[in-house]
Every structure is written in structure tokens, then in C-alpha cells.
């Protein structure tokens, strides 16, 4: 049975308001989503305040199936803050968030957290296409 209690929660942690923009775009495509939040990391407010905000967001989306944290880039402050919370098995962090990754995460929320994270990572890789190169290959075959 598809219940909110069985769905993985999602928190997007980014520099600026990129995370909320991704949520807004995804909801235009798939409709409103529950248990999905974004956190804008503002370096002027301090690390402790950012970690507390992240913990609050995690607790708000947590339903028992775990929480997937999507961050903008490995090595950046949003990722480093998120990695500090990885001590438990019910949180996973995937970096390099994009719209294809978020859409895949929303589709796979009923999977296990580990399977969901793997699918999201693959979607990110598949979402990177050099369009001109792909089109040239198609026209040269025809």
C-alpha cells in the first residue's frame, strides 16, 4: 500500500535558493509533493545555525523510511554539513543535484533508501548529454 509513512523524505541542501527552484520545477511536472524540503545554506549565519536548520528539515520529512539529502556539489558547504549527519543508516547524501535527479527521487520514494540513492545517481549521469553530438550521431546514421 502506498502511504506517506512508507516514503523516503527528501531534503535538498544548496548554495542560494537553487534547491527550492528545483522543487518548484519538479512540482510543475509531477504535481505537489509531501515531505520534500529545501535548505539554502547562508554562510553569514554560521555553521551551527545551518546544521540545526538541516536537522529540523530532516525531522520534518522523516517518516521511518529514511531521508535522502541531495546537495549541489561535493566539497561544498551544503554537502559537508550534510555529511556530518551520516552517522545513521537512515540518511544518505547524493551530490550534484539536478532536475532529472530530483524527478527520479520522487519516482523512487517507495524503494529502499539505498536503491533510491543509486537510481538518483544514475539519473544524474544520464541527464548529462551533449545535445549537438547526439543529434549529429542520429543524422549520420540516417
mmCIF file of C-alpha atoms in Angstrom:
data_model
loop_
_atom_site.group_PDB
_atom_site.id
_atom_site.type_symbol
_atom_site.label_atom_id
_atom_site.label_comp_id
_atom_site.label_asym_id
_atom_site.label_seq_id
_atom_site.Cartn_x
_atom_site.Cartn_y
_atom_site.Cartn_z
ATOM 1 C CA UNK A 1 0.000 0.000 0.000
ATOM 2 C CA UNK A 2 1.288 3.472 -0.902
ATOM 3 C CA UNK A 3 1.323 5.553 2.263
ATOM 4 C CA UNK A 4 3.257 8.671 3.174
ATOM 5 C CA UNK A 5 4.696 6.770 6.142
ATOM 6 C CA UNK A 6 6.499 4.409 3.740
ATOM 7 C CA UNK A 7 8.063 7.118 1.571
ATOM 8 C CA UNK A 8 11.638 8.336 1.819
ATOM 9 C CA UNK A 9 11.819 12.011 2.776
ATOM 10 C CA UNK A 10 13.878 14.386 0.643
ATOM 11 C CA UNK A 11 15.892 17.439 1.689
ATOM 12 C CA UNK A 12 17.730 19.490 -0.929
ATOM 13 C CA UNK A 13 20.647 21.478 0.516
ATOM 14 C CA UNK A 14 22.234 24.079 -1.761
ATOM 15 C CA UNK A 15 24.028 27.371 -2.050
ATOM 16 C CA UNK A 16 21.375 30.023 -2.604
ATOM 17 C CA UNK A 17 17.780 29.163 -3.463
ATOM 18 C CA UNK A 18 18.645 26.571 -6.106
ATOM 19 C CA UNK A 19 17.012 23.753 -4.114
ATOM 20 C CA UNK A 20 13.636 25.480 -3.860
ATOM 21 C CA UNK A 21 13.762 26.296 -7.585
ATOM 22 C CA UNK A 22 14.308 22.581 -8.320
ATOM 23 C CA UNK A 23 11.326 21.636 -6.152
ATOM 24 C CA UNK A 24 9.159 24.241 -7.878
ATOM 25 C CA UNK A 25 10.183 22.941 -11.323
ATOM 26 C CA UNK A 26 9.614 19.303 -10.352
ATOM 27 C CA UNK A 27 6.160 20.100 -8.969
ATOM 28 C CA UNK A 28 5.254 21.746 -12.293
ATOM 29 C CA UNK A 29 5.990 18.378 -13.910
ATOM 30 C CA UNK A 30 4.684 15.845 -11.352
ATOM 31 C CA UNK A 31 2.419 17.882 -9.083
ATOM 32 C CA UNK A 32 2.675 18.839 -5.405
ATOM 33 C CA UNK A 33 4.897 16.672 -3.202
ATOM 34 C CA UNK A 34 4.865 15.981 0.522
ATOM 35 C CA UNK A 35 7.946 15.552 2.701
ATOM 36 C CA UNK A 36 10.263 17.434 0.324
ATOM 37 C CA UNK A 37 12.076 20.497 1.653
ATOM 38 C CA UNK A 38 14.965 22.680 0.611
ATOM 39 C CA UNK A 39 17.572 24.425 2.698
ATOM 40 C CA UNK A 40 19.512 27.433 1.479
ATOM 41 C CA UNK A 41 22.905 27.468 3.171
ATOM 42 C CA UNK A 42 23.784 31.039 4.040
ATOM 43 C CA UNK A 43 27.414 31.329 5.104
ATOM 44 C CA UNK A 44 26.707 34.535 7.006
ATOM 45 C CA UNK A 45 24.525 32.749 9.591
ATOM 46 C CA UNK A 46 27.193 30.340 10.810
ATOM 47 C CA UNK A 47 27.738 26.599 10.617
ATOM 48 C CA UNK A 48 25.906 25.728 13.843
ATOM 49 C CA UNK A 49 22.739 27.505 12.688
ATOM 50 C CA UNK A 50 22.909 25.737 9.322
ATOM 51 C CA UNK A 51 23.314 22.306 10.953
ATOM 52 C CA UNK A 52 20.361 22.990 13.254
ATOM 53 C CA UNK A 53 18.233 24.042 10.263
ATOM 54 C CA UNK A 54 19.236 20.878 8.419
ATOM 55 C CA UNK A 55 18.376 18.696 11.437
ATOM 56 C CA UNK A 56 14.985 20.438 11.650
ATOM 57 C CA UNK A 57 14.286 19.810 7.949
ATOM 58 C CA UNK A 58 15.307 16.159 8.289
ATOM 59 C CA UNK A 59 12.956 15.652 11.229
ATOM 60 C CA UNK A 60 10.110 17.307 9.279
ATOM 61 C CA UNK A 61 10.406 14.966 6.273
ATOM 62 C CA UNK A 62 11.348 11.788 8.154
ATOM 63 C CA UNK A 63 8.673 9.104 8.035
ATOM 64 C CA UNK A 64 10.516 5.938 9.010
ATOM 65 C CA UNK A 65 11.793 5.057 5.505
ATOM 66 C CA UNK A 66 14.838 7.315 5.740
ATOM 67 C CA UNK A 67 15.871 10.644 4.292
ATOM 68 C CA UNK A 68 17.704 11.337 1.056
ATOM 69 C CA UNK A 69 19.717 14.550 1.131
ATOM 70 C CA UNK A 70 20.515 15.996 -2.292
ATOM 71 C CA UNK A 71 23.281 18.610 -2.391
ATOM 72 C CA UNK A 72 24.615 20.834 -5.131
ATOM 73 C CA UNK A 73 28.308 19.878 -5.232
ATOM 74 C CA UNK A 74 30.742 17.590 -3.487
ATOM 75 C CA UNK A 75 33.182 19.533 -1.320
ATOM 76 C CA UNK A 76 30.865 22.497 -0.855
ATOM 77 C CA UNK A 77 29.457 23.656 2.470
ATOM 78 C CA UNK A 78 25.963 22.188 1.851
ATOM 79 C CA UNK A 79 27.485 18.747 1.276
ATOM 80 C CA UNK A 80 29.952 18.992 4.150
ATOM 81 C CA UNK A 81 27.149 19.914 6.562
ATOM 82 C CA UNK A 82 25.035 17.039 5.277
ATOM 83 C CA UNK A 83 27.875 14.534 5.557
ATOM 84 C CA UNK A 84 28.213 15.401 9.232
ATOM 85 C CA UNK A 85 24.795 13.754 9.771
ATOM 86 C CA UNK A 86 25.596 10.455 8.023
ATOM 87 C CA UNK A 87 26.219 8.513 11.235
ATOM 88 C CA UNK A 88 22.924 6.661 10.915
ATOM 89 C CA UNK A 89 21.737 4.228 8.244
ATOM 90 C CA UNK A 90 18.544 6.185 7.626
ATOM 91 C CA UNK A 91 20.229 9.138 5.890
ATOM 92 C CA UNK A 92 22.037 9.142 2.542
ATOM 93 C CA UNK A 93 23.651 12.034 0.673
ATOM 94 C CA UNK A 94 23.881 12.312 -3.126
ATOM 95 C CA UNK A 95 25.719 15.292 -4.621
ATOM 96 C CA UNK A 96 25.372 17.164 -7.910
ATOM 97 C CA UNK A 97 21.602 17.586 -7.693
ATOM 98 C CA UNK A 98 19.753 18.299 -10.933
ATOM 99 C CA UNK A 99 16.150 18.230 -12.102
ATOM 100 C CA UNK A 100 16.471 14.706 -13.580
ATOM 101 C CA UNK A 101 17.846 13.511 -10.238
ATOM 102 C CA UNK A 102 15.020 15.074 -8.242
ATOM 103 C CA UNK A 103 12.388 13.667 -10.602
ATOM 104 C CA UNK A 104 13.909 10.188 -10.219
ATOM 105 C CA UNK A 105 13.971 10.610 -6.432
ATOM 106 C CA UNK A 106 10.281 11.498 -6.455
ATOM 107 C CA UNK A 107 9.511 8.413 -8.577
ATOM 108 C CA UNK A 108 11.534 6.067 -6.347
ATOM 109 C CA UNK A 109 10.370 7.210 -2.898
ATOM 110 C CA UNK A 110 8.863 3.807 -2.103
ATOM 111 C CA UNK A 111 12.163 1.977 -2.750
ATOM 112 C CA UNK A 112 14.753 1.415 -0.065
ATOM 113 C CA UNK A 113 16.907 4.436 0.669
ATOM 114 C CA UNK A 114 19.997 2.724 -0.793
ATOM 115 C CA UNK A 115 18.236 1.723 -4.049
ATOM 116 C CA UNK A 116 16.733 5.173 -4.359
ATOM 117 C CA UNK A 117 20.148 6.825 -3.938
ATOM 118 C CA UNK A 118 21.666 4.566 -6.611
ATOM 119 C CA UNK A 119 18.828 5.316 -9.068
ATOM 120 C CA UNK A 120 19.123 9.045 -8.401
ATOM 121 C CA UNK A 121 22.870 8.943 -9.063
ATOM 122 C CA UNK A 122 22.324 7.109 -12.371
ATOM 123 C CA UNK A 123 19.636 9.626 -13.391
ATOM 124 C CA UNK A 124 22.099 12.441 -12.812
ATOM 125 C CA UNK A 125 24.665 10.819 -15.068
ATOM 126 C CA UNK A 126 22.101 10.032 -17.791
ATOM 127 C CA UNK A 127 20.827 13.606 -17.618
ATOM 128 C CA UNK A 128 24.132 14.972 -18.900
ATOM 129 C CA UNK A 129 24.003 14.996 -22.679
ATOM 130 C CA UNK A 130 25.942 16.918 -25.304
ATOM 131 C CA UNK A 131 22.861 17.515 -27.427
ATOM 132 C CA UNK A 132 24.647 18.544 -30.632
ATOM 133 C CA UNK A 133 26.858 15.463 -30.516
ATOM 134 C CA UNK A 134 23.840 13.194 -30.003
ATOM 135 C CA UNK A 135 21.936 14.834 -32.862
ATOM 136 C CA UNK A 136 24.921 14.583 -35.201
ATOM 137 C CA UNK A 137 25.171 10.839 -34.493
ATOM 138 C CA UNK A 138 21.487 10.382 -35.286
ATOM 139 C CA UNK A 139 21.656 12.274 -38.582
ATOM 140 C CA UNK A 140 24.825 10.494 -39.707
ATOM 141 C CA UNK A 141 23.119 7.085 -39.229
ATOM 142 C CA UNK A 142 20.027 8.085 -41.220
#
